[in-house]
Amino acid sequence: MATTVTSEPARPGYRQLLRTPGAWTFLLPGFAARLPFAMLIISIVLLVQHTTDSYGLAGAVSAVTGVSMALFAPLSGTYADRFGQRAVLVPVVLAHTASVVTLTALAWFDAPVWALFVAAVPTGATVPQIGPMVRARWGTKLHGSPLMTTAAAFESVTDELTFVLGPLIATALCTSVHPAAGLLTEAGLTLIGGLLFAARRSTQPVPTRAAARPGATASRAGTAHPSALRVPGVRVLAIAFVGIGTVFGGLQVSLAAYTESIGEPGLTGVIYGVFAAGNMIAGTVCGAVAWKSAPHHRLVIGYLALAITASGLWAAQSPVLLAGLGLLVGMSIAPGLVTGYTLVEQLVAPTARTEAFTLLTGAVALGQAAAVTLAGQLEDRAWEGAGFLVPLAGTTLALLVLVTLRNRLAPPTDERGAARGVGHRVPVSVD
């Protein structure tokens, strides 16, 4: 049964958040299961580039993986909302493990290019949506609590911790052990971590199919399962998250090309880790601040900072300068991610939140896929460092849309929104 956390006299913060009953039972296996995703794209890029000697092809294969994930992630979230997370996770984890092993074998044994693209489709389609599922579990535990903002920040920090460790681990394995070691490790960690997370059934949200009234199907249970896509604010957030994805994808390919050009391929994971560390630090701060401004206003301001900082990446001429700019870009991404996920809790009914979270995760993957493709082509065909123009273009275009449609992100004030318990959140401080 869902646990509702009520307001307490104690000051809400990270310490109180982590004392939520049952939280650690899904946090630890959830971290182990989401780490492999941070290794996936960079491992594909490094392996395919090694076997084909083309960043353009490596980026294209990675892009197919990302697009496939973006298309299938919302479906995974919808089914998780309806039938339960475990019912979706177990077959998805098994299928993803098999798909990654297949793609690795095809790349290493010089299979035709078309076979790599075919194998990339199920690899992306079966990426387990652990992050959105963890966020949905927090929503079940903290429904109606001001700790939801802290939980959103905590999850952003956790995501970025995986993106500090994931690329470092993948790059070290691919460059020091074997070019295929990154992907094979990703498959093994997904299998173990995903099954452990799926086994924690007591903390998963109640499936809407089980909650529907007798005789009603999941799709006909009235408003039991409204689609998150029907919420205008979610569609705006998705565009903003596509722009964030262009930063992730553009940096991964462009950093790999840059570090190889200077004869230091091992620096890819280090510089990308600095970028992710900036995101992690800023995410921690976002959860510690007692915000007084509305979330949709903070999102626009944070996104403006992201577009400005991303504009300087293409001009960096040294690893130190590139790492410094990457740190600033990472610190600018966190406010957008934290605020965006917080807005989901305000805009979307509980029965569709996993779907909404997976839509945003898929949007990041879609932006990442497009950026990997474009950056790879630019690195192959244009000047060195041209791939860094992709994050600039992606964030600028998304910012224009965000500014134009920002009013759609305001929480609903009608009776339906009030019935969901949606409204202004109490400012959150940190212990």
CSV table of C-alpha atoms in Angstrom, one decimal:
chain,number,residue,atom,x,y,z
A,1,MET,CA,0.0,0.0,0.0
A,2,ALA,CA,1.3,3.5,-0.8
A,3,THR,CA,2.8,5.4,2.1
A,4,THR,CA,1.9,9.1,2.3
A,5,VAL,CA,4.3,11.3,4.1
A,6,THR,CA,2.7,14.2,6.0
A,7,SER,CA,4.2,17.4,7.0
A,8,GLU,CA,6.4,17.3,10.1
A,9,PRO,CA,7.8,20.0,12.4
A,10,ALA,CA,11.3,19.0,11.5
A,11,ARG,CA,12.9,20.9,8.7
A,12,PRO,CA,12.6,18.9,5.4
A,13,GLY,CA,15.9,18.2,3.7
A,14,TYR,CA,18.1,15.4,2.4
A,15,ARG,CA,18.5,13.7,5.9
A,16,GLN,CA,14.7,13.5,6.3
A,17,LEU,CA,14.3,12.4,2.7
A,18,LEU,CA,16.6,9.5,3.2
A,19,ARG,CA,14.8,8.5,6.4
A,20,THR,CA,11.6,7.8,4.4
A,21,PRO,CA,10.5,4.3,5.3
A,22,GLY,CA,11.6,1.8,2.6
A,23,ALA,CA,13.6,4.3,0.5
A,24,TRP,CA,16.9,2.5,0.7
A,25,THR,CA,15.3,-0.8,-0.5
A,26,PHE,CA,14.9,0.7,-3.9
A,27,LEU,CA,17.6,3.4,-3.9
A,28,LEU,CA,20.6,1.0,-3.8
A,29,PRO,CA,19.5,-1.5,-6.4
A,30,GLY,CA,18.2,1.4,-8.5
A,31,PHE,CA,21.6,3.0,-8.5
A,32,ALA,CA,23.2,-0.3,-9.6
A,33,ALA,CA,20.6,-0.7,-12.4
A,34,ARG,CA,20.9,2.9,-13.8
A,35,LEU,CA,24.7,3.1,-13.9
A,36,PRO,CA,24.9,0.9,-17.1
A,37,PHE,CA,22.9,3.5,-19.1
A,38,ALA,CA,25.6,6.1,-18.5
A,39,MET,CA,28.1,3.6,-20.1
A,40,LEU,CA,26.0,2.6,-23.2
A,41,ILE,CA,26.4,5.4,-25.7
A,42,ILE,CA,30.1,6.1,-25.1
A,43,SER,CA,30.8,2.4,-25.2
A,44,ILE,CA,29.1,2.1,-28.6
A,45,VAL,CA,31.0,5.1,-29.9
A,46,LEU,CA,34.4,3.8,-28.8
A,47,LEU,CA,33.8,0.2,-30.1
A,48,VAL,CA,32.3,1.1,-33.5
A,49,GLN,CA,34.9,3.8,-34.1
A,50,HIS,CA,37.7,1.3,-33.2
A,51,THR,CA,36.3,-1.3,-35.7
A,52,THR,CA,35.3,1.0,-38.5
A,53,ASP,CA,37.7,4.0,-38.0
A,54,SER,CA,34.8,6.4,-38.5
A,55,TYR,CA,33.3,8.7,-35.9
A,56,GLY,CA,30.5,9.4,-38.3
A,57,LEU,CA,29.4,5.8,-38.4
A,58,ALA,CA,30.0,5.4,-34.7
A,59,GLY,CA,27.8,8.4,-34.1
A,60,ALA,CA,25.1,7.1,-36.5
A,61,VAL,CA,24.9,3.7,-34.8
A,62,SER,CA,24.7,5.4,-31.4
A,63,ALA,CA,22.0,7.7,-32.8
A,64,VAL,CA,19.9,4.7,-33.9
A,65,THR,CA,20.2,3.4,-30.3
A,66,GLY,CA,19.1,6.7,-28.8
A,67,VAL,CA,16.2,7.2,-31.2
A,68,SER,CA,15.0,3.7,-30.6
A,69,MET,CA,15.1,4.3,-26.8
A,70,ALA,CA,13.3,7.7,-27.2
A,71,LEU,CA,10.5,6.0,-29.2
A,72,PHE,CA,10.0,3.0,-26.9
A,73,ALA,CA,10.7,4.6,-23.4
A,74,PRO,CA,7.2,6.2,-23.1
A,75,LEU,CA,5.6,2.8,-24.0
A,76,SER,CA,7.7,1.2,-21.2
A,77,GLY,CA,6.5,3.9,-18.8
A,78,THR,CA,2.8,3.4,-19.8
A,79,TYR,CA,3.0,-0.3,-19.3
A,80,ALA,CA,4.8,0.1,-16.0
A,81,ASP,CA,2.0,2.4,-14.8
A,82,ARG,CA,-0.7,-0.1,-15.9
A,83,PHE,CA,0.8,-3.5,-15.1
A,84,GLY,CA,3.5,-2.8,-12.6
A,85,GLN,CA,7.2,-2.1,-12.8
A,86,ARG,CA,8.3,-5.7,-12.2
A,87,ALA,CA,6.1,-7.0,-15.0
A,88,VAL,CA,7.9,-4.7,-17.4
A,89,LEU,CA,11.4,-4.8,-16.1
A,90,VAL,CA,12.1,-8.5,-16.1
A,91,PRO,CA,11.6,-9.1,-19.8
A,92,VAL,CA,13.1,-5.8,-20.7
A,93,VAL,CA,16.3,-6.5,-18.8
A,94,LEU,CA,16.7,-9.9,-20.3
A,95,ALA,CA,16.1,-8.6,-23.8
A,96,HIS,CA,18.5,-5.7,-23.4
A,97,THR,CA,21.3,-7.9,-22.2
A,98,ALA,CA,20.9,-10.2,-25.2
A,99,SER,CA,20.7,-7.2,-27.6
A,100,VAL,CA,23.9,-5.6,-26.3
A,101,VAL,CA,25.8,-8.8,-26.5
A,102,THR,CA,24.6,-9.3,-30.1
A,103,LEU,CA,25.6,-5.7,-31.1
A,104,THR,CA,29.0,-6.2,-29.5
A,105,ALA,CA,29.7,-9.4,-31.4
A,106,LEU,CA,28.5,-7.9,-34.7
A,107,ALA,CA,30.8,-4.9,-34.3
A,108,TRP,CA,33.8,-6.9,-33.2
A,109,PHE,CA,33.6,-9.5,-36.0
A,110,ASP,CA,33.2,-6.9,-38.8
A,111,ALA,CA,29.6,-7.5,-39.6
A,112,PRO,CA,28.1,-5.4,-42.4
A,113,VAL,CA,27.2,-1.9,-41.5
A,114,TRP,CA,23.5,-2.5,-42.0
A,115,ALA,CA,23.7,-5.3,-39.3
A,116,LEU,CA,25.0,-2.8,-36.8
A,117,PHE,CA,22.1,-0.5,-37.4
A,118,VAL,CA,19.6,-3.4,-37.1
A,119,ALA,CA,21.1,-4.5,-33.8
A,120,ALA,CA,21.1,-1.0,-32.5
A,121,VAL,CA,17.3,-0.8,-32.6
A,122,PRO,CA,16.5,-3.5,-30.0
A,123,THR,CA,19.5,-2.3,-27.9
A,124,GLY,CA,17.9,1.1,-27.5
A,125,ALA,CA,14.3,-0.1,-27.3
A,126,THR,CA,15.1,-2.3,-24.4
A,127,VAL,CA,17.0,0.2,-22.2
A,128,PRO,CA,15.4,-0.3,-18.7
A,129,GLN,CA,13.8,2.9,-17.5
A,130,ILE,CA,15.2,2.7,-14.0
A,131,GLY,CA,15.5,6.5,-13.3
A,132,PRO,CA,11.8,7.2,-14.1
A,133,MET,CA,10.7,4.2,-12.1
A,134,VAL,CA,12.7,5.4,-9.1
A,135,ARG,CA,11.1,8.8,-9.4
A,136,ALA,CA,7.7,7.2,-9.6
A,137,ARG,CA,8.4,5.3,-6.3
A,138,TRP,CA,9.4,8.6,-4.6
A,139,GLY,CA,6.1,10.0,-5.8
A,140,THR,CA,4.2,7.2,-4.2
A,141,LYS,CA,6.1,7.6,-0.9
A,142,LEU,CA,6.0,11.4,-0.8
A,143,HIS,CA,2.7,12.3,-2.3
A,144,GLY,CA,1.7,15.7,-0.9
A,145,SER,CA,5.0,16.3,0.8
A,146,PRO,CA,7.3,19.3,0.3
A,147,LEU,CA,10.1,16.7,0.2
A,148,MET,CA,9.2,16.0,-3.5
A,149,THR,CA,11.4,18.9,-4.6
A,150,THR,CA,14.3,17.5,-2.5
A,151,ALA,CA,13.6,14.1,-4.1
A,152,ALA,CA,13.8,15.5,-7.6
A,153,ALA,CA,17.2,17.2,-6.7
A,154,PHE,CA,18.4,14.0,-5.1
A,155,GLU,CA,17.5,12.0,-8.2
A,156,SER,CA,19.3,14.5,-10.5
A,157,VAL,CA,22.4,14.2,-8.3
A,158,THR,CA,22.2,10.4,-8.5
A,159,ASP,CA,21.8,10.5,-12.3
A,160,GLU,CA,24.9,12.7,-12.6
A,161,LEU,CA,26.9,10.6,-10.2
A,162,THR,CA,26.3,7.7,-12.7
A,163,PHE,CA,27.4,10.0,-15.5
A,164,VAL,CA,30.6,10.8,-13.6
A,165,LEU,CA,31.3,7.1,-13.0
A,166,GLY,CA,29.8,5.6,-16.2
A,167,PRO,CA,31.9,7.3,-18.8
A,168,LEU,CA,35.1,6.9,-16.7
A,169,ILE,CA,34.5,3.2,-16.3
A,170,ALA,CA,33.5,2.7,-19.9
A,171,THR,CA,36.4,4.6,-21.3
A,172,ALA,CA,38.9,2.9,-19.0
A,173,LEU,CA,37.6,-0.5,-20.0
A,174,CYS,CA,37.5,0.3,-23.8
A,175,THR,CA,41.0,1.9,-23.9
A,176,SER,CA,42.8,-0.2,-21.3
A,177,VAL,CA,41.2,-3.7,-21.3
A,178,HIS,CA,39.4,-4.3,-24.6
A,179,PRO,CA,37.4,-2.2,-27.1
A,180,ALA,CA,34.3,-4.4,-26.4
A,181,ALA,CA,34.7,-4.5,-22.6
A,182,GLY,CA,32.6,-1.4,-22.0
A,183,LEU,CA,29.5,-2.8,-23.7
A,184,LEU,CA,29.9,-6.3,-22.2
A,185,THR,CA,30.2,-4.7,-18.7
A,186,GLU,CA,27.1,-2.6,-19.4
A,187,ALA,CA,25.1,-5.8,-20.3
A,188,GLY,CA,26.3,-7.6,-17.1
A,189,LEU,CA,25.5,-4.7,-14.8
A,190,THR,CA,22.1,-4.2,-16.4
A,191,LEU,CA,21.2,-7.8,-15.9
A,192,ILE,CA,22.2,-7.9,-12.2
A,193,GLY,CA,21.1,-4.5,-11.2
A,194,GLY,CA,17.8,-4.6,-13.1
A,195,LEU,CA,16.7,-7.9,-11.7
A,196,LEU,CA,17.6,-6.8,-8.1
A,197,PHE,CA,15.5,-3.6,-8.6
A,198,ALA,CA,12.6,-5.5,-10.1
A,199,ALA,CA,12.6,-7.8,-7.0
A,200,ARG,CA,11.7,-4.8,-4.7
A,201,ARG,CA,7.9,-5.1,-5.4
A,202,SER,CA,6.8,-3.6,-2.1
A,203,THR,CA,7.8,0.0,-3.0
A,204,GLN,CA,6.5,0.1,-6.6
A,205,PRO,CA,3.4,2.2,-7.3
A,206,VAL,CA,0.1,0.3,-7.5
A,207,PRO,CA,-0.6,-0.6,-11.1
A,208,THR,CA,-3.6,1.3,-12.5
A,209,ARG,CA,-5.0,-1.9,-13.9
A,210,ALA,CA,-5.2,-3.3,-10.4
A,211,ALA,CA,-6.7,0.0,-9.1
A,212,ALA,CA,-9.3,0.2,-11.8
A,213,ARG,CA,-12.9,-0.5,-10.8
A,214,PRO,CA,-14.2,-4.0,-11.4
A,215,GLY,CA,-15.1,-4.7,-15.0
A,216,ALA,CA,-13.1,-1.8,-16.4
A,217,THR,CA,-10.1,-2.2,-18.6
A,218,ALA,CA,-6.9,-0.2,-18.1
A,219,SER,CA,-7.7,1.9,-21.1
A,220,ARG,CA,-11.4,2.4,-20.2
A,221,ALA,CA,-11.2,3.1,-16.5
A,222,GLY,CA,-12.3,6.7,-16.8
A,223,THR,CA,-9.6,9.0,-15.7
A,224,ALA,CA,-7.6,6.3,-14.0
A,225,HIS,CA,-4.9,6.5,-16.6
A,226,PRO,CA,-4.8,9.8,-18.5
A,227,SER,CA,-1.9,10.0,-21.0
A,228,ALA,CA,0.9,12.4,-19.9
A,229,LEU,CA,1.2,13.5,-23.6
A,230,ARG,CA,-2.2,15.2,-23.2
A,231,VAL,CA,-0.7,17.7,-20.8
A,232,PRO,CA,0.6,20.7,-22.7
A,233,GLY,CA,3.3,21.4,-20.2
A,234,VAL,CA,4.8,17.9,-20.6
A,235,ARG,CA,5.2,18.5,-24.3
A,236,VAL,CA,7.0,21.8,-23.7
A,237,LEU,CA,9.3,20.1,-21.1
A,238,ALA,CA,10.0,17.3,-23.7
A,239,ILE,CA,11.3,19.9,-26.1
A,240,ALA,CA,13.5,21.5,-23.4
A,241,PHE,CA,14.9,18.0,-22.5
A,242,VAL,CA,15.7,17.3,-26.2
A,243,GLY,CA,17.9,20.4,-26.0
A,244,ILE,CA,19.6,19.0,-22.9
A,245,GLY,CA,20.2,15.8,-24.8
A,246,THR,CA,22.1,17.6,-27.5
A,247,VAL,CA,24.6,18.7,-24.9
A,248,PHE,CA,25.1,15.1,-23.7
A,249,GLY,CA,25.5,13.6,-27.2
A,250,GLY,CA,27.5,16.5,-28.7
A,251,LEU,CA,30.0,16.4,-25.8
A,252,GLN,CA,30.5,12.6,-25.9
A,253,VAL,CA,31.4,12.4,-29.6
A,254,SER,CA,33.3,15.7,-29.8
A,255,LEU,CA,35.3,15.0,-26.7
A,256,ALA,CA,36.3,11.5,-28.0
A,257,ALA,CA,37.4,13.1,-31.3
A,258,TYR,CA,39.3,15.9,-29.5
A,259,THR,CA,41.2,13.7,-27.1
A,260,GLU,CA,42.2,11.3,-29.8
A,261,SER,CA,43.5,14.2,-31.9
A,262,ILE,CA,45.9,15.2,-29.1
A,263,GLY,CA,46.9,11.6,-28.4
A,264,GLU,CA,45.2,11.3,-25.1
A,265,PRO,CA,42.0,9.2,-25.6
A,266,GLY,CA,41.8,8.4,-21.9
A,267,LEU,CA,41.0,12.0,-21.2
A,268,THR,CA,37.5,11.6,-22.7
A,269,GLY,CA,36.1,10.0,-19.5
A,270,VAL,CA,38.0,12.5,-17.3
A,271,ILE,CA,36.7,15.6,-19.0
A,272,TYR,CA,33.2,14.3,-19.4
A,273,GLY,CA,33.3,13.3,-15.7
A,274,VAL,CA,34.2,17.0,-14.8
A,275,PHE,CA,31.1,18.1,-16.8
A,276,ALA,CA,28.9,15.5,-15.0
A,277,ALA,CA,30.4,16.6,-11.7
A,278,GLY,CA,29.3,20.1,-12.3
A,279,ASN,CA,25.8,18.9,-12.9
A,280,MET,CA,25.9,16.8,-9.7
A,281,ILE,CA,27.1,19.8,-7.6
A,282,ALA,CA,24.5,22.2,-9.0
A,283,GLY,CA,21.8,19.5,-8.5
A,284,THR,CA,22.7,19.2,-4.8
A,285,VAL,CA,22.5,23.0,-4.4
A,286,CYS,CA,19.1,23.1,-6.2
A,287,GLY,CA,17.7,20.7,-3.6
A,288,ALA,CA,19.2,22.8,-0.7
A,289,VAL,CA,17.8,26.2,-1.7
A,290,ALA,CA,14.4,27.4,-0.4
A,291,TRP,CA,13.1,28.6,-3.7
A,292,LYS,CA,10.5,31.4,-3.7
A,293,SER,CA,10.2,31.9,-7.5
A,294,ALA,CA,7.8,29.7,-9.5
A,295,PRO,CA,9.4,26.6,-11.1
A,296,HIS,CA,8.5,27.5,-14.6
A,297,HIS,CA,10.3,30.8,-14.2
A,298,ARG,CA,13.4,29.1,-12.8
A,299,LEU,CA,13.5,26.8,-15.7
A,300,VAL,CA,13.7,29.6,-18.3
A,301,ILE,CA,16.5,31.4,-16.3
A,302,GLY,CA,18.4,28.1,-15.9
A,303,TYR,CA,18.1,27.3,-19.6
A,304,LEU,CA,19.3,30.7,-20.6
A,305,ALA,CA,22.5,30.0,-18.6
A,306,LEU,CA,22.9,26.7,-20.3
A,307,ALA,CA,22.7,28.2,-23.8
A,308,ILE,CA,25.2,30.9,-22.9
A,309,THR,CA,27.8,28.5,-21.4
A,310,ALA,CA,27.4,25.9,-24.2
A,311,SER,CA,28.2,28.7,-26.7
A,312,GLY,CA,31.9,28.7,-25.8
A,313,LEU,CA,32.7,25.0,-26.1
A,314,TRP,CA,33.6,25.1,-29.8
A,315,ALA,CA,36.3,27.7,-29.1
A,316,ALA,CA,38.2,25.7,-26.4
A,317,GLN,CA,41.7,24.9,-27.4
A,318,SER,CA,43.1,23.0,-24.4
A,319,PRO,CA,41.9,20.1,-22.2
A,320,VAL,CA,42.0,22.4,-19.1
A,321,LEU,CA,39.9,25.1,-20.8
A,322,LEU,CA,37.5,22.5,-22.2
A,323,ALA,CA,37.1,20.9,-18.7
A,324,GLY,CA,36.5,24.3,-17.2
A,325,LEU,CA,33.8,25.1,-19.7
A,326,GLY,CA,32.3,21.6,-19.3
A,327,LEU,CA,32.0,22.2,-15.6
A,328,LEU,CA,30.0,25.4,-16.2
A,329,VAL,CA,27.8,23.7,-18.7
A,330,GLY,CA,27.2,20.9,-16.3
A,331,MET,CA,26.3,23.3,-13.5
A,332,SER,CA,23.8,25.0,-15.9
A,333,ILE,CA,22.1,21.7,-16.9
A,334,ALA,CA,21.1,20.6,-13.3
A,335,PRO,CA,18.6,23.4,-12.7
A,336,GLY,CA,16.7,22.5,-15.8
A,337,LEU,CA,16.6,18.8,-15.0
A,338,VAL,CA,15.6,19.3,-11.4
A,339,THR,CA,13.0,21.9,-12.1
A,340,GLY,CA,11.6,19.9,-15.1
A,341,TYR,CA,11.1,16.8,-13.0
A,342,THR,CA,9.6,18.8,-10.2
A,343,LEU,CA,7.1,20.3,-12.6
A,344,VAL,CA,6.0,16.8,-13.7
A,345,GLU,CA,4.9,16.1,-10.1
A,346,GLN,CA,2.8,19.3,-10.3
A,347,LEU,CA,1.4,18.9,-13.8
A,348,VAL,CA,0.7,15.2,-14.1
A,349,ALA,CA,-1.7,12.9,-12.3
A,350,PRO,CA,0.0,10.2,-10.2
A,351,THR,CA,-1.3,7.4,-12.4
A,352,ALA,CA,0.6,8.7,-15.4
A,353,ARG,CA,3.9,10.0,-13.8
A,354,THR,CA,6.0,7.0,-14.8
A,355,GLU,CA,4.9,7.6,-18.4
A,356,ALA,CA,5.7,11.4,-18.0
A,357,PHE,CA,9.2,10.7,-16.6
A,358,THR,CA,10.0,8.2,-19.4
A,359,LEU,CA,8.8,10.8,-21.9
A,360,LEU,CA,11.4,13.2,-20.6
A,361,THR,CA,14.1,10.5,-20.4
A,362,GLY,CA,13.2,9.6,-24.0
A,363,ALA,CA,13.4,13.2,-25.0
A,364,VAL,CA,16.9,13.5,-23.6
A,365,ALA,CA,17.8,10.3,-25.6
A,366,LEU,CA,16.3,11.7,-28.8
A,367,GLY,CA,18.3,14.9,-28.4
A,368,GLN,CA,21.4,12.9,-27.6
A,369,ALA,CA,20.9,10.7,-30.7
A,370,ALA,CA,20.5,13.6,-33.0
A,371,ALA,CA,23.6,15.3,-31.5
A,372,VAL,CA,25.7,12.2,-31.8
A,373,THR,CA,24.9,11.9,-35.4
A,374,LEU,CA,25.4,15.5,-36.3
A,375,ALA,CA,28.6,15.9,-34.2
A,376,GLY,CA,30.0,12.7,-35.7
A,377,GLN,CA,29.5,14.0,-39.2
A,378,LEU,CA,30.9,17.4,-38.4
A,379,GLU,CA,34.0,15.9,-36.8
A,380,ASP,CA,34.5,13.7,-39.9
A,381,ARG,CA,33.8,16.3,-42.6
A,382,ALA,CA,34.4,19.7,-41.1
A,383,TRP,CA,37.1,21.2,-38.8
A,384,GLU,CA,38.3,19.7,-35.6
A,385,GLY,CA,36.0,20.8,-32.8
A,386,ALA,CA,33.0,21.5,-35.1
A,387,GLY,CA,30.9,18.9,-33.2
A,388,PHE,CA,30.8,21.3,-30.3
A,389,LEU,CA,28.5,23.6,-32.3
A,390,VAL,CA,25.7,21.0,-31.9
A,391,PRO,CA,25.1,21.7,-28.1
A,392,LEU,CA,25.0,25.4,-28.9
A,393,ALA,CA,22.4,25.0,-31.7
A,394,GLY,CA,20.3,22.5,-29.7
A,395,THR,CA,20.0,24.6,-26.5
A,396,THR,CA,19.4,27.8,-28.4
A,397,LEU,CA,16.5,26.4,-30.4
A,398,ALA,CA,15.0,24.8,-27.3
A,399,LEU,CA,15.3,28.0,-25.3
A,400,LEU,CA,13.3,29.9,-28.0
A,401,VAL,CA,10.5,27.3,-27.7
A,402,LEU,CA,10.7,27.4,-23.9
A,403,VAL,CA,10.4,31.2,-23.7
A,404,THR,CA,7.5,31.3,-26.2
A,405,LEU,CA,5.5,28.6,-24.5
A,406,ARG,CA,6.6,29.1,-20.9
A,407,ASN,CA,3.0,29.8,-19.7
A,408,ARG,CA,2.0,26.2,-20.4
A,409,LEU,CA,4.3,25.1,-17.6
A,410,ALA,CA,2.4,26.9,-14.9
A,411,PRO,CA,0.6,24.4,-12.6
A,412,PRO,CA,-3.1,24.1,-13.1
A,413,THR,CA,-5.4,26.1,-10.9
A,414,ASP,CA,-8.7,24.5,-11.9
A,415,GLU,CA,-10.7,22.1,-9.7
A,416,ARG,CA,-9.1,19.1,-11.4
A,417,GLY,CA,-5.7,20.3,-10.5
A,418,ALA,CA,-6.7,21.0,-6.9
A,419,ALA,CA,-8.2,17.5,-6.6
A,420,ARG,CA,-4.8,16.1,-7.5
A,421,GLY,CA,-3.2,18.1,-4.7
A,422,VAL,CA,-1.3,20.2,-7.2
A,423,GLY,CA,-0.2,23.6,-6.1
A,424,HIS,CA,2.7,25.7,-4.9
A,425,ARG,CA,5.3,23.7,-3.1
A,426,VAL,CA,6.6,24.7,0.3
A,427,PRO,CA,10.2,25.9,0.0
A,428,VAL,CA,12.7,23.2,0.9
A,429,SER,CA,15.8,23.7,3.0
A,430,VAL,CA,18.6,21.2,3.6
A,431,ASP,CA,20.1,19.7,6.7
